[in-house]
Amino acid sequence: MARIRIVRAADGRQWMVRQKLEWTDPATGEDFEHDMQGGRLAAIGIVSIMGLLWVALLAWWFTGSQGVVVPVWVWLILLAILLFFPGRWVLRRPRTLVAETPGGSDGSAPERWVGWVRGTAAAREEMMQTVRSLETRATPAYADSPLQPVS
């Protein structure tokens, strides 16, 4: 899923600003700092326990629930819990931002700026700031911009 905007910069050049959803985290220099995680064993244990609890709930409901009425709000809460983490995962995926221009009619060189942002709202805000910066200052970067020039 990519969002694309064509922007006319303050100096007259035309820029294409786009963002693209990334399904894997980009490799950074900080990766070696975060190598202490719970590991696969912890994840397997948690998923196993959750699966066991779901099986117990469904078995109780199907076998011994003739006199027990489970309110709708309990099922809605279980559904919300079940959908929360996949939804959060999708909304927090990193996005790659690219601002590029083929150059100007006055012979200015082509430029390409690339960076990445984590999260849908942050990527949308970053894209709007980049467009604003191009329209007012003719450069996609500002003080805290994740965009860096690529040669």
N, CA, C and O atoms as a GROMACS GRO file, in nm:
protein
  604
    1MET      N    1   0.084  -0.116   0.000
    1MET     CA    2   0.000   0.000   0.000
    1MET      C    3   0.090   0.124   0.000
    1MET      O    4   0.165   0.144   0.095
    2ALA      N    5   0.082   0.204  -0.102
    2ALA     CA    6   0.166   0.322  -0.113
    2ALA      C    7   0.079   0.446  -0.130
    2ALA      O    8  -0.022   0.443  -0.201
    3ARG      N    9   0.120   0.552  -0.066
    3ARG     CA   10   0.054   0.682  -0.084
    3ARG      C   11   0.152   0.771  -0.156
    3ARG      O   12   0.270   0.778  -0.121
    4ILE      N   13   0.103   0.840  -0.258
    4ILE     CA   14   0.190   0.923  -0.341
    4ILE      C   15   0.132   1.063  -0.351
    4ILE      O   16   0.011   1.079  -0.369
    5ARG      N   17   0.218   1.164  -0.338
    5ARG     CA   18   0.178   1.303  -0.358
    5ARG      C   19   0.280   1.369  -0.449
    5ARG      O   20   0.400   1.351  -0.432
    6ILE      N   21   0.231   1.443  -0.544
    6ILE     CA   22   0.317   1.524  -0.632
    6ILE      C   23   0.313   1.666  -0.579
    6ILE      O   24   0.205   1.722  -0.559
    7VAL      N   25   0.431   1.725  -0.555
    7VAL     CA   26   0.440   1.856  -0.492
    7VAL      C   27   0.527   1.946  -0.577
    7VAL      O   28   0.632   1.905  -0.627
    8ARG      N   29   0.483   2.070  -0.594
    8ARG     CA   30   0.566   2.171  -0.659
    8ARG      C   31   0.637   2.247  -0.548
    8ARG      O   32   0.573   2.312  -0.465
    9ALA      N   33   0.769   2.240  -0.548
    9ALA     CA   34   0.850   2.302  -0.443
    9ALA      C   35   0.859   2.452  -0.465
    9ALA      O   36   0.819   2.504  -0.570
   10ALA      N   37   0.912   2.521  -0.365
   10ALA     CA   38   0.924   2.667  -0.371
   10ALA      C   39   1.015   2.712  -0.484
   10ALA      O   40   1.000   2.823  -0.534
   11ASP      N   41   1.111   2.630  -0.525
   11ASP     CA   42   1.202   2.667  -0.633
   11ASP      C   43   1.151   2.625  -0.770
   11ASP      O   44   1.222   2.642  -0.870
   12GLY      N   45   1.030   2.571  -0.779
   12GLY     CA   46   0.970   2.534  -0.907
   12GLY      C   47   0.988   2.389  -0.948
   12GLY      O   48   0.924   2.344  -1.042
   13ARG      N   49   1.074   2.314  -0.879
   13ARG     CA   50   1.091   2.173  -0.913
   13ARG      C   51   0.972   2.092  -0.867
   13ARG      O   52   0.904   2.128  -0.770
   14GLN      N   53   0.946   1.983  -0.936
   14GLN     CA   54   0.837   1.894  -0.899
   14GLN      C   55   0.896   1.774  -0.824
   14GLN      O   56   0.990   1.710  -0.871
   15TRP      N   57   0.838   1.745  -0.708
   15TRP     CA   58   0.883   1.635  -0.623
   15TRP      C   59   0.773   1.531  -0.612
   15TRP      O   60   0.655   1.565  -0.611
   16MET      N   61   0.813   1.405  -0.604
   16MET     CA   62   0.719   1.299  -0.574
   16MET      C   63   0.751   1.250  -0.433
   16MET      O   64   0.862   1.205  -0.404
   17VAL      N   65   0.652   1.260  -0.346
   17VAL     CA   66   0.667   1.216  -0.207
   17VAL      C   67   0.576   1.096  -0.190
   17VAL      O   68   0.456   1.103  -0.218
   18ARG      N   69   0.633   0.985  -0.143
   18ARG     CA   70   0.552   0.864  -0.127
   18ARG      C   71   0.590   0.792   0.001
   18ARG      O   72   0.702   0.804   0.052
   19GLN      N   73   0.493   0.716   0.051
   19GLN     CA   74   0.521   0.629   0.166
   19GLN      C   75   0.471   0.489   0.132
   19GLN      O   76   0.370   0.472   0.064
   20LYS      N   77   0.544   0.390   0.180
   20LYS     CA   78   0.512   0.252   0.150
   20LYS      C   79   0.520   0.169   0.277
   20LYS      O   80   0.614   0.184   0.355
   21LEU      N   81   0.422   0.084   0.296
   21LEU     CA   82   0.418  -0.005   0.412
   21LEU      C   83   0.524  -0.114   0.397
   21LEU      O   84   0.534  -0.177   0.291
   22GLU      N   85   0.602  -0.136   0.501
   22GLU     CA   86   0.704  -0.240   0.501
   22GLU      C   87   0.656  -0.355   0.591
   22GLU      O   88   0.605  -0.331   0.700
   23TRP      N   89   0.671  -0.478   0.545
   23TRP     CA   90   0.628  -0.593   0.623
   23TRP      C   91   0.738  -0.648   0.711
   23TRP      O   92   0.712  -0.731   0.798
   24THR      N   93   0.861  -0.605   0.689
   24THR     CA   94   0.971  -0.645   0.776
   24THR      C   95   1.038  -0.519   0.829
   24THR      O   96   1.036  -0.415   0.763
   25ASP      N   97   1.095  -0.528   0.947
   25ASP     CA   98   1.164  -0.413   1.004
   25ASP      C   99   1.293  -0.388   0.929
   25ASP      O  100   1.367  -0.482   0.900
   26PRO      N  101   1.322  -0.262   0.896
   26PRO     CA  102   1.449  -0.233   0.830
   26PRO      C  103   1.566  -0.258   0.923
   26PRO      O  104   1.556  -0.239   1.044
   27ALA      N  105   1.677  -0.300   0.868
   27ALA     CA  106   1.797  -0.325   0.946
   27ALA      C  107   1.860  -0.192   0.985
   27ALA      O  108   1.882  -0.105   0.900
   28THR      N  109   1.888  -0.176   1.113
   28THR     CA  110   1.952  -0.054   1.161
   28THR      C  111   2.075  -0.092   1.242
   28THR      O  112   2.097  -0.209   1.274
   29GLY      N  113   2.154   0.007   1.274
   29GLY     CA  114   2.273  -0.016   1.354
   29GLY      C  115   2.241  -0.049   1.498
   29GLY      O  116   2.329  -0.094   1.572
   30GLU      N  117   2.116  -0.028   1.541
   30GLU     CA  118   2.079  -0.052   1.680
   30GLU      C  119   2.032  -0.194   1.704
   30GLU      O  120   1.999  -0.229   1.817
   31ASP      N  121   2.028  -0.277   1.600
   31ASP     CA  122   1.972  -0.412   1.614
   31ASP      C  123   2.048  -0.496   1.716
   31ASP      O  124   1.987  -0.574   1.789
   32PHE      N  125   2.179  -0.482   1.724
   32PHE     CA  126   2.256  -0.564   1.816
   32PHE      C  127   2.227  -0.528   1.961
   32PHE      O  128   2.252  -0.610   2.050
   33GLU      N  129   2.175  -0.409   1.988
   33GLU     CA  130   2.144  -0.366   2.123
   33GLU      C  131   2.023  -0.438   2.180
   33GLU      O  132   2.010  -0.452   2.301
   34HIS      N  133   1.933  -0.485   2.092
   34HIS     CA  134   1.805  -0.540   2.136
   34HIS      C  135   1.797  -0.690   2.113
   34HIS      O  136   1.690  -0.741   2.079
   35ASP      N  137   1.908  -0.760   2.131
   35ASP     CA  138   1.906  -0.902   2.103
   35ASP      C  139   1.865  -0.985   2.224
   35ASP      O  140   1.858  -1.108   2.214
   36MET      N  141   1.838  -0.924   2.338
   36MET     CA  142   1.796  -0.998   2.456
   36MET      C  143   1.644  -0.994   2.464
   36MET      O  144   1.585  -0.900   2.517
   37GLN      N  145   1.582  -1.097   2.411
   37GLN     CA  146   1.438  -1.107   2.410
   37GLN      C  147   1.398  -1.235   2.483
   37GLN      O  148   1.484  -1.314   2.523
   38GLY      N  149   1.268  -1.253   2.499
   38GLY     CA  150   1.219  -1.372   2.566
   38GLY      C  151   1.249  -1.498   2.488
   38GLY      O  152   1.261  -1.606   2.547
   39GLY      N  153   1.261  -1.487   2.359
   39GLY     CA  154   1.293  -1.602   2.276
   39GLY      C  155   1.170  -1.680   2.234
   39GLY      O  156   1.056  -1.646   2.269
   40ARG      N  157   1.195  -1.785   2.159
   40ARG     CA  158   1.085  -1.867   2.106
   40ARG      C  159   1.016  -1.946   2.215
   40ARG      O  160   0.894  -1.966   2.209
   41LEU      N  161   1.090  -1.990   2.313
   41LEU     CA  162   1.032  -2.074   2.418
   41LEU      C  163   0.923  -1.998   2.494
   41LEU      O  164   0.818  -2.054   2.525
   42ALA      N  165   0.948  -1.872   2.525
   42ALA     CA  166   0.847  -1.792   2.596
   42ALA      C  167   0.724  -1.772   2.509
   42ALA      O  168   0.612  -1.783   2.558
   43ALA      N  169   0.743  -1.742   2.382
   43ALA     CA  170   0.630  -1.723   2.292
   43ALA      C  171   0.549  -1.851   2.276
   43ALA      O  172   0.426  -1.848   2.276
   44ILE      N  173   0.617  -1.963   2.262
   44ILE     CA  174   0.548  -2.092   2.249
   44ILE      C  175   0.468  -2.121   2.377
   44ILE      O  176   0.355  -2.169   2.369
   45GLY      N  177   0.525  -2.092   2.493
   45GLY     CA  178   0.455  -2.114   2.619
   45GLY      C  179   0.330  -2.030   2.632
   45GLY      O  180   0.225  -2.080   2.672
   46ILE      N  181   0.340  -1.902   2.599
   46ILE     CA  182   0.225  -1.813   2.610
   46ILE      C  183   0.116  -1.854   2.512
   46ILE      O  184  -0.002  -1.859   2.550
   47VAL      N  185   0.151  -1.882   2.388
   47VAL     CA  186   0.052  -1.924   2.289
   47VAL      C  187  -0.012  -2.056   2.329
   47VAL      O  188  -0.132  -2.075   2.309
   48SER      N  189   0.065  -2.148   2.384
   48SER     CA  190   0.009  -2.276   2.429
   48SER      C  191  -0.091  -2.257   2.542
   48SER      O  192  -0.198  -2.318   2.541
   49ILE      N  193  -0.057  -2.174   2.638
   49ILE     CA  194  -0.149  -2.149   2.750
   49ILE      C  195  -0.276  -2.082   2.701
   49ILE      O  196  -0.385  -2.118   2.744
   50MET      N  197  -0.263  -1.984   2.611
   50MET     CA  198  -0.382  -1.918   2.556
   50MET      C  199  -0.468  -2.017   2.479
   50MET      O  200  -0.591  -2.014   2.490
   51GLY      N  201  -0.406  -2.104   2.401
   51GLY     CA  202  -0.481  -2.205   2.327
   51GLY      C  203  -0.552  -2.301   2.420
   51GLY      O  204  -0.667  -2.338   2.396
   52LEU      N  205  -0.485  -2.341   2.527
   52LEU     CA  206  -0.546  -2.430   2.625
   52LEU      C  207  -0.666  -2.365   2.692
   52LEU      O  208  -0.769  -2.430   2.713
   53LEU      N  209  -0.655  -2.237   2.725
   53LEU     CA  210  -0.768  -2.166   2.785
   53LEU      C  211  -0.885  -2.154   2.688
   53LEU      O  212  -1.001  -2.168   2.729
   54TRP      N  213  -0.857  -2.129   2.560
   54TRP     CA  214  -0.964  -2.122   2.460
   54TRP      C  215  -1.033  -2.258   2.445
   54TRP      O  216  -1.155  -2.266   2.437
   55VAL      N  217  -0.954  -2.364   2.442
   55VAL     CA  218  -1.013  -2.499   2.431
   55VAL      C  219  -1.099  -2.529   2.554
   55VAL      O  220  -1.208  -2.584   2.540
   56ALA      N  221  -1.053  -2.493   2.673
   56ALA     CA  222  -1.130  -2.515   2.794
   56ALA      C  223  -1.260  -2.435   2.792
   56ALA      O  224  -1.365  -2.487   2.829
   57LEU      N  225  -1.254  -2.310   2.747
   57LEU     CA  226  -1.374  -2.228   2.739
   57LEU      C  227  -1.474  -2.286   2.641
   57LEU      O  228  -1.593  -2.296   2.671
   58LEU      N  229  -1.429  -2.326   2.524
   58LEU     CA  230  -1.519  -2.383   2.424
   58LEU      C  231  -1.574  -2.518   2.468
   58LEU      O  232  -1.691  -2.548   2.444
   59ALA      N  233  -1.492  -2.601   2.533
   59ALA     CA  234  -1.539  -2.730   2.582
   59ALA      C  235  -1.645  -2.711   2.691
   59ALA      O  236  -1.746  -2.781   2.692
   60TRP      N  237  -1.622  -2.617   2.781
   60TRP     CA  238  -1.720  -2.589   2.885
   60TRP      C  239  -1.850  -2.539   2.824
   60TRP      O  240  -1.959  -2.577   2.868
   61TRP      N  241  -1.839  -2.455   2.723
   61TRP     CA  242  -1.957  -2.396   2.662
   61TRP      C  243  -2.038  -2.501   2.586
   61TRP      O  244  -2.161  -2.500   2.592
   62PHE      N  245  -1.971  -2.590   2.515
   62PHE     CA  246  -2.042  -2.689   2.434
   62PHE      C  247  -2.095  -2.807   2.516
   62PHE      O  248  -2.196  -2.867   2.479
   63THR      N  249  -2.029  -2.842   2.626
   63THR     CA  250  -2.070  -2.962   2.700
   63THR      C  251  -2.158  -2.934   2.820
   63THR      O  252  -2.257  -3.004   2.841
   64GLY      N  253  -2.126  -2.834   2.898
   64GLY     CA  254  -2.200  -2.817   3.022
   64GLY      C  255  -2.275  -2.688   3.034
   64GLY      O  256  -2.303  -2.644   3.145
   65SER      N  257  -2.309  -2.625   2.926
   65SER     CA  258  -2.369  -2.492   2.936
   65SER      C  259  -2.519  -2.492   2.910
   65SER      O  260  -2.573  -2.390   2.868
   66GLN      N  261  -2.589  -2.604   2.934
   66GLN     CA  262  -2.733  -2.605   2.907
   66GLN      C  263  -2.806  -2.505   2.997
   66GLN      O  264  -2.901  -2.440   2.952
   67GLY      N  265  -2.763  -2.492   3.121
   67GLY     CA  266  -2.829  -2.399   3.211
   67GLY      C  267  -2.756  -2.267   3.224
   67GLY      O  268  -2.805  -2.176   3.291
   68VAL      N  269  -2.640  -2.254   3.163
   68VAL     CA  270  -2.558  -2.135   3.178
   68VAL      C  271  -2.571  -2.049   3.052
   68VAL      O  272  -2.553  -2.096   2.940
   69VAL      N  273  -2.604  -1.923   3.073
   69VAL     CA  274  -2.614  -1.830   2.961
   69VAL      C  275  -2.492  -1.737   2.966
   69VAL      O  276  -2.468  -1.669   3.065
   70VAL      N  277  -2.417  -1.737   2.857
   70VAL     CA  278  -2.301  -1.648   2.847
   70VAL      C  279  -2.348  -1.519   2.782
   70VAL      O  280  -2.397  -1.520   2.669
   71PRO      N  281  -2.333  -1.406   2.853
   71PRO     CA  282  -2.380  -1.279   2.796
   71PRO      C  283  -2.303  -1.242   2.670
   71PRO      O  284  -2.188  -1.282   2.650
   72VAL      N  285  -2.368  -1.164   2.586
   72VAL     CA  286  -2.307  -1.122   2.460
   72VAL      C  287  -2.183  -1.037   2.486
   72VAL      O  288  -2.086  -1.045   2.410
   73TRP      N  289  -2.185  -0.957   2.592
   73TRP     CA  290  -2.071  -0.870   2.617
   73TRP      C  291  -1.945  -0.949   2.650
   73TRP      O  292  -1.834  -0.899   2.626
   74VAL      N  293  -1.958  -1.070   2.703
   74VAL     CA  294  -1.840  -1.154   2.728
   74VAL      C  295  -1.777  -1.195   2.595
   74VAL      O  296  -1.655  -1.190   2.580
   75TRP      N  297  -1.861  -1.234   2.500
   75TRP     CA  298  -1.810  -1.271   2.368
   75TRP      C  299  -1.748  -1.150   2.297
   75TRP      O  300  -1.648  -1.164   2.227
   76LEU      N  301  -1.809  -1.031   2.315
   76LEU     CA  302  -1.753  -0.912   2.253
   76LEU      C  303  -1.617  -0.875   2.312
   76LEU      O  304  -1.527  -0.833   2.240
   77ILE      N  305  -1.603  -0.892   2.443
   77ILE     CA  306  -1.474  -0.865   2.506
   77ILE      C  307  -1.369  -0.964   2.457
   77ILE      O  308  -1.256  -0.926   2.428
   78LEU      N  309  -1.406  -1.091   2.448
   78LEU     CA  310  -1.311  -1.192   2.397
   78LEU      C  311  -1.272  -1.162   2.252
   78LEU      O  312  -1.156  -1.178   2.216
   79LEU      N  313  -1.368  -1.120   2.171
   79LEU     CA  314  -1.338  -1.084   2.032
   79LEU      C  315  -1.246  -0.962   2.025
   79LEU      O  316  -1.153  -0.959   1.944
   80ALA      N  317  -1.272  -0.861   2.109
   80ALA     CA  318  -1.186  -0.741   2.111
   80ALA      C  319  -1.044  -0.777   2.152
   80ALA      O  320  -0.948  -0.726   2.094
   81ILE      N  321  -1.030  -0.863   2.252
   81ILE     CA  322  -0.896  -0.906   2.294
   81ILE      C  323  -0.827  -0.983   2.182
   81ILE      O  324  -0.707  -0.967   2.159
   82LEU      N  325  -0.903  -1.066   2.114
   82LEU     CA  326  -0.847  -1.146   2.006
   82LEU      C  327  -0.801  -1.060   1.888
   82LEU      O  328  -0.701  -1.092   1.824
   83LEU      N  329  -0.872  -0.950   1.859
   83LEU     CA  330  -0.840  -0.865   1.745
   83LEU      C  331  -0.744  -0.750   1.779
   83LEU      O  332  -0.691  -0.686   1.688
   84PHE      N  333  -0.721  -0.724   1.907
   84PHE     CA  334  -0.639  -0.610   1.946
   84PHE      C  335  -0.495  -0.621   1.897
   84PHE      O  336  -0.444  -0.528   1.835
   85PHE      N  337  -0.430  -0.732   1.923
   85PHE     CA  338  -0.288  -0.743   1.891
   85PHE      C  339  -0.259  -0.751   1.741
   85PHE      O  340  -0.163  -0.688   1.696
   86PRO      N  341  -0.338  -0.824   1.661
   86PRO     CA  342  -0.314  -0.817   1.516
   86PRO      C  343  -0.338  -0.676   1.460
   86PRO      O  344  -0.265  -0.631   1.371
   87GLY      N  345  -0.440  -0.608   1.512
   87GLY     CA  346  -0.466  -0.471   1.466
   87GLY      C  347  -0.352  -0.377   1.503
   87GLY      O  348  -0.311  -0.294   1.422
   88ARG      N  349  -0.303  -0.390   1.624
   88ARG     CA  350  -0.190  -0.307   1.668
   88ARG      C  351  -0.065  -0.336   1.585
   88ARG      O  352   0.010  -0.245   1.550
   89TRP      N  353  -0.044  -0.463   1.554
   89TRP     CA  354   0.071  -0.502   1.474
   89TRP      C  355   0.067  -0.435   1.336
   89TRP      O  356   0.168  -0.384   1.288
   90VAL      N  357  -0.050  -0.436   1.273
   90VAL     CA  358  -0.063  -0.374   1.141
   90VAL      C  359  -0.045  -0.223   1.149
   90VAL      O  360   0.022  -0.165   1.064
   91LEU      N  361  -0.103  -0.159   1.249
   91LEU     CA  362  -0.093  -0.014   1.260
   91LEU      C  363   0.047   0.033   1.298
   91LEU      O  364   0.082   0.148   1.271
   92ARG      N  365   0.128  -0.051   1.359
   92ARG     CA  366   0.263  -0.013   1.400
   92ARG      C  367   0.373  -0.057   1.304
   92ARG      O  368   0.491  -0.045   1.337
   93ARG      N  369   0.337  -0.109   1.187
   93ARG     CA  370   0.438  -0.150   1.089
   93ARG      C  371   0.516  -0.027   1.043
   93ARG      O  372   0.461   0.082   1.035
   94PRO      N  373   0.644  -0.044   1.013
   94PRO     CA  374   0.722   0.070   0.964
   94PRO      C  375   0.682   0.109   0.821
   94PRO      O  376   0.640   0.025   0.742
   95ARG      N  377   0.697   0.235   0.793
   95ARG     CA  378   0.670   0.287   0.659
   95ARG      C  379   0.797   0.354   0.607
   95ARG      O  380   0.865   0.425   0.680
   96THR      N  381   0.826   0.332   0.480
   96THR     CA  382   0.940   0.397   0.416
   96THR      C  383   0.889   0.522   0.347
   96THR      O  384   0.793   0.518   0.271
   97LEU      N  385   0.954   0.634   0.374
   97LEU     CA  386   0.921   0.761   0.310
   97LEU      C  387   1.028   0.793   0.207
   97LEU      O  388   1.148   0.783   0.235
   98VAL      N  389   0.984   0.833   0.088
   98VAL     CA  390   1.078   0.868  -0.018
   98VAL      C  391   1.032   1.000  -0.079
   98VAL      O  392   0.915   1.017  -0.112
   99ALA      N  393   1.125   1.094  -0.093
   99ALA     CA  394   1.100   1.220  -0.164
   99ALA      C  395   1.206   1.229  -0.272
   99ALA      O  396   1.326   1.227  -0.244
  100GLU      N  397   1.160   1.240  -0.398
  100GLU     CA  398   1.257   1.244  -0.509
  100GLU      C  399   1.210   1.340  -0.616
  100GLU      O  400   1.090   1.362  -0.636
  101THR      N  401   1.309   1.394  -0.685
  101THR     CA  402   1.283   1.485  -0.797
  101THR      C  403   1.378   1.449  -0.910
  101THR      O  404   1.495   1.417  -0.886
  102PRO      N  405   1.330   1.455  -1.034
  102PRO     CA  406   1.420   1.428  -1.146
  102PRO      C  407   1.513   1.545  -1.176
  102PRO      O  408   1.599   1.534  -1.264
  103GLY      N  409   1.497   1.654  -1.106
  103GLY     CA  410   1.578   1.773  -1.132
  103GLY      C  411   1.488   1.883  -1.185
  103GLY      O  412   1.369   1.864  -1.206
  104GLY      N  413   1.547   1.998  -1.206
  104GLY     CA  414   1.468   2.112  -1.254
  104GLY      C  415   1.498   2.144  -1.399
  104GLY      O  416   1.593   2.091  -1.458
  105SER      N  417   1.418   2.231  -1.455
  105SER     CA  418   1.440   2.273  -1.594
  105SER      C  419   1.562   2.364  -1.605
  105SER      O  420   1.613   2.387  -1.715
  106ASP      N  421   1.609   2.416  -1.491
  106ASP     CA  422   1.728   2.502  -1.492
  106ASP      C  423   1.857   2.422  -1.483
  106ASP      O  424   1.964   2.480  -1.467
  107GLY      N  425   1.849   2.290  -1.492
  107GLY     CA  426   1.967   2.205  -1.489
  107GLY      C  427   2.007   2.157  -1.352
  107GLY      O  428   2.116   2.103  -1.335
  108SER      N  429   1.922   2.176  -1.251
  108SER     CA  430   1.955   2.129  -1.117
  108SER      C  431   1.955   1.976  -1.114
  108SER      O  432   1.880   1.912  -1.188
  109ALA      N  433   2.038   1.920  -1.029
  109ALA     CA  434   2.059   1.775  -1.024
  109ALA      C  435   1.938   1.705  -0.962
  109ALA      O  436   1.868   1.762  -0.879
  110PRO      N  437   1.915   1.579  -1.002
  110PRO     CA  438   1.809   1.501  -0.936
  110PRO      C  439   1.847   1.470  -0.791
  110PRO      O  440   1.964   1.455  -0.758
  111GLU      N  441   1.745   1.461  -0.707
  111GLU     CA  442   1.768   1.433  -0.566
  111GLU      C  443   1.675   1.321  -0.521
  111GLU      O  444   1.566   1.303  -0.575
  112ARG      N  445   1.722   1.246  -0.422
  112ARG     CA  446   1.640   1.139  -0.362
  112ARG      C  447   1.669   1.136  -0.213
  112ARG      O  448   1.784   1.125  -0.172
  113TRP      N  449   1.564   1.146  -0.132
  113TRP     CA  450   1.574   1.144   0.013
  113TRP      C  451   1.491   1.027   0.062
  113TRP      O  452   1.376   1.010   0.020
  114VAL      N  453   1.546   0.946   0.153
  114VAL     CA  454   1.478   0.826   0.202
  114VAL      C  455   1.488   0.821   0.354
  114VAL      O  456   1.589   0.860   0.412
  115GLY      N  457   1.382   0.773   0.418
  115GLY     CA  458   1.379   0.753   0.563
  115GLY      C  459   1.265   0.661   0.598
  115GLY      O  460   1.184   0.626   0.512
  116TRP      N  461   1.257   0.621   0.724
  116TRP     CA  462   1.144   0.537   0.764
  116TRP      C  463   1.091   0.581   0.900
  116TRP      O  464   1.163   0.634   0.984
  117VAL      N  465   0.960   0.556   0.916
  117VAL     CA  466   0.887   0.596   1.036
  117VAL      C  467   0.802   0.478   1.080
  117VAL      O  468   0.751   0.404   0.996
  118ARG      N  469   0.785   0.458   1.209
  118ARG     CA  470   0.702   0.350   1.260
  118ARG      C  471   0.565   0.405   1.296
  118ARG      O  472   0.553   0.498   1.375
  119GLY      N  473   0.460   0.345   1.236
  119GLY     CA  474   0.322   0.379   1.270
  119GLY      C  475   0.251   0.457   1.161
  119GLY      O  476   0.312   0.535   1.088
  120THR      N  477   0.121   0.433   1.151
  120THR     CA  478   0.039   0.497   1.048
  120THR      C  479   0.029   0.647   1.070
  120THR      O  480   0.053   0.725   0.978
  121ALA      N  481  -0.007   0.689   1.191
  121ALA     CA  482  -0.025   0.831   1.220
  121ALA      C  483   0.106   0.907   1.207
  121ALA      O  484   0.109   1.018   1.153
  122ALA      N  485   0.215   0.849   1.256
  122ALA     CA  486   0.345   0.916   1.246
  122ALA      C  487   0.388   0.931   1.101
  122ALA      O  488   0.445   1.034   1.064
  123ALA      N  489   0.362   0.830   1.018
  123ALA     CA  490   0.399   0.838   0.876
  123ALA      C  491   0.316   0.943   0.804
  123ALA      O  492   0.368   1.016   0.720
  124ARG      N  493   0.187   0.951   0.836
  124ARG     CA  494   0.101   1.053   0.774
  124ARG      C  495   0.149   1.193   0.812
  124ARG      O  496   0.157   1.282   0.727
  125GLU      N  497   0.180   1.213   0.941
  125GLU     CA  498   0.228   1.342   0.987
  125GLU      C  499   0.362   1.378   0.924
  125GLU      O  500   0.384   1.492   0.884
  126GLU      N  501   0.451   1.280   0.915
  126GLU     CA  502   0.583   1.303   0.854
  126GLU      C  503   0.569   1.341   0.707
  126GLU      O  504   0.642   1.427   0.658
  127MET      N  505   0.477   1.275   0.637
  127MET     CA  506   0.456   1.305   0.496
  127MET      C  507   0.402   1.448   0.480
  127MET      O  508   0.443   1.519   0.388
  128MET      N  509   0.310   1.489   0.567
  128MET     CA  510   0.256   1.626   0.560
  128MET      C  511   0.364   1.729   0.589
  128MET      O  512   0.369   1.833   0.524
  129GLN      N  513   0.452   1.701   0.687
  129GLN     CA  514   0.560   1.794   0.717
  129GLN      C  515   0.660   1.803   0.602
  129GLN      O  516   0.712   1.911   0.573
  130THR      N  517   0.686   1.691   0.536
  130THR     CA  518   0.776   1.692   0.422
  130THR      C  519   0.717   1.774   0.307
  130THR      O  520   0.788   1.853   0.245
  131VAL      N  521   0.589   1.756   0.280
  131VAL     CA  522   0.523   1.833   0.174
  131VAL      C  523   0.526   1.982   0.208
  131VAL      O  524   0.556   2.064   0.122
  132ARG      N  525   0.496   2.016   0.334
  132ARG     CA  526   0.499   2.156   0.377
  132ARG      C  527   0.640   2.215   0.363
  132ARG      O  528   0.656   2.329   0.319
  133SER      N  529   0.740   2.137   0.400
  133SER     CA  530   0.878   2.183   0.389
  133SER      C  531   0.917   2.206   0.243
  133SER      O  532   0.987   2.303   0.212
  134LEU      N  533   0.874   2.119   0.155
  134LEU     CA  534   0.903   2.137   0.013
  134LEU      C  535   0.835   2.263  -0.041
  134LEU      O  536   0.896   2.339  -0.117
  135GLU      N  537   0.712   2.285  -0.004
  135GLU     CA  538   0.638   2.400  -0.056
  135GLU      C  539   0.692   2.533  -0.003
  135GLU      O  540   0.682   2.635  -0.071
  136THR      N  541   0.748   2.533   0.117
  136THR     CA  542   0.795   2.659   0.175
  136THR      C  543   0.945   2.680   0.161
  136THR      O  544   0.990   2.793   0.142
  137ARG      N  545   1.025   2.570   0.170
  137ARG     CA  546   1.171   2.588   0.171
  137ARG      C  547   1.243   2.518   0.058
  137ARG      O  548   1.365   2.532   0.044
  138ALA      N  549   1.172   2.442  -0.024
  138ALA     CA  550   1.228   2.372  -0.140
  138ALA      C  551   1.324   2.260  -0.103
  138ALA      O  552   1.406   2.219  -0.185
  139THR      N  553   1.316   2.210   0.019
  139THR     CA  554   1.394   2.094   0.062
  139THR      C  555   1.304   2.004   0.146
  139THR      O  556   1.224   2.055   0.224
  140PRO      N  557   1.315   1.873   0.133
  140PRO     CA  558   1.227   1.784   0.211
  140PRO      C  559   1.267   1.770   0.357
  140PRO      O  560   1.187   1.725   0.438
  141ALA      N  561   1.389   1.807   0.391
  141ALA     CA  562   1.437   1.786   0.528
  141ALA      C  563   1.411   1.908   0.614
  141ALA      O  564   1.407   2.021   0.565
  142TYR      N  565   1.395   1.885   0.741
  142TYR     CA  566   1.386   1.989   0.842
  142TYR      C  567   1.466   1.940   0.962
  142TYR      O  568   1.537   1.840   0.950
  143ALA      N  569   1.458   2.006   1.075
  143ALA     CA  570   1.548   1.978   1.188
  143ALA      C  571   1.548   1.832   1.234
  143ALA      O  572   1.655   1.772   1.247
  144ASP      N  573   1.432   1.774   1.259
  144ASP     CA  574   1.426   1.638   1.312
  144ASP      C  575   1.374   1.539   1.209
  144ASP      O  576   1.312   1.440   1.246
  145SER      N  577   1.398   1.563   1.084
  145SER     CA  578   1.344   1.479   0.978
  145SER      C  579   1.416   1.344   0.971
  145SER      O  580   1.538   1.338   0.985
  146PRO      N  581   1.341   1.235   0.951
  146PRO     CA  582   1.405   1.106   0.931
  146PRO      C  583   1.461   1.090   0.789
  146PRO      O  584   1.536   0.996   0.762
  147LEU      N  585   1.424   1.180   0.699
  147LEU     CA  586   1.472   1.170   0.560
  147LEU      C  587   1.619   1.209   0.552
  147LEU      O  588   1.662   1.309   0.609
  148GLN      N  589   1.695   1.127   0.480
  148GLN     CA  590   1.836   1.151   0.459
  148GLN      C  591   1.863   1.144   0.309
  148GLN      O  592   1.803   1.062   0.240
  149PRO      N  593   1.953   1.227   0.258
  149PRO     CA  594   1.982   1.220   0.114
  149PRO      C  595   2.053   1.091   0.077
  149PRO      O  596   2.140   1.042   0.149
  150VAL      N  597   2.015   1.037  -0.038
  150VAL     CA  598   2.076   0.915  -0.091
  150VAL      C  599   2.144   0.954  -0.222
  150VAL      O  600   2.082   1.015  -0.309
  151SER      N  601   2.272   0.919  -0.234
  151SER     CA  602   2.341   0.957  -0.357
  151SER      C  603   2.351   0.844  -0.454
  151SER      O  604   2.407   0.860  -0.562
   0.00000   0.00000   0.00000
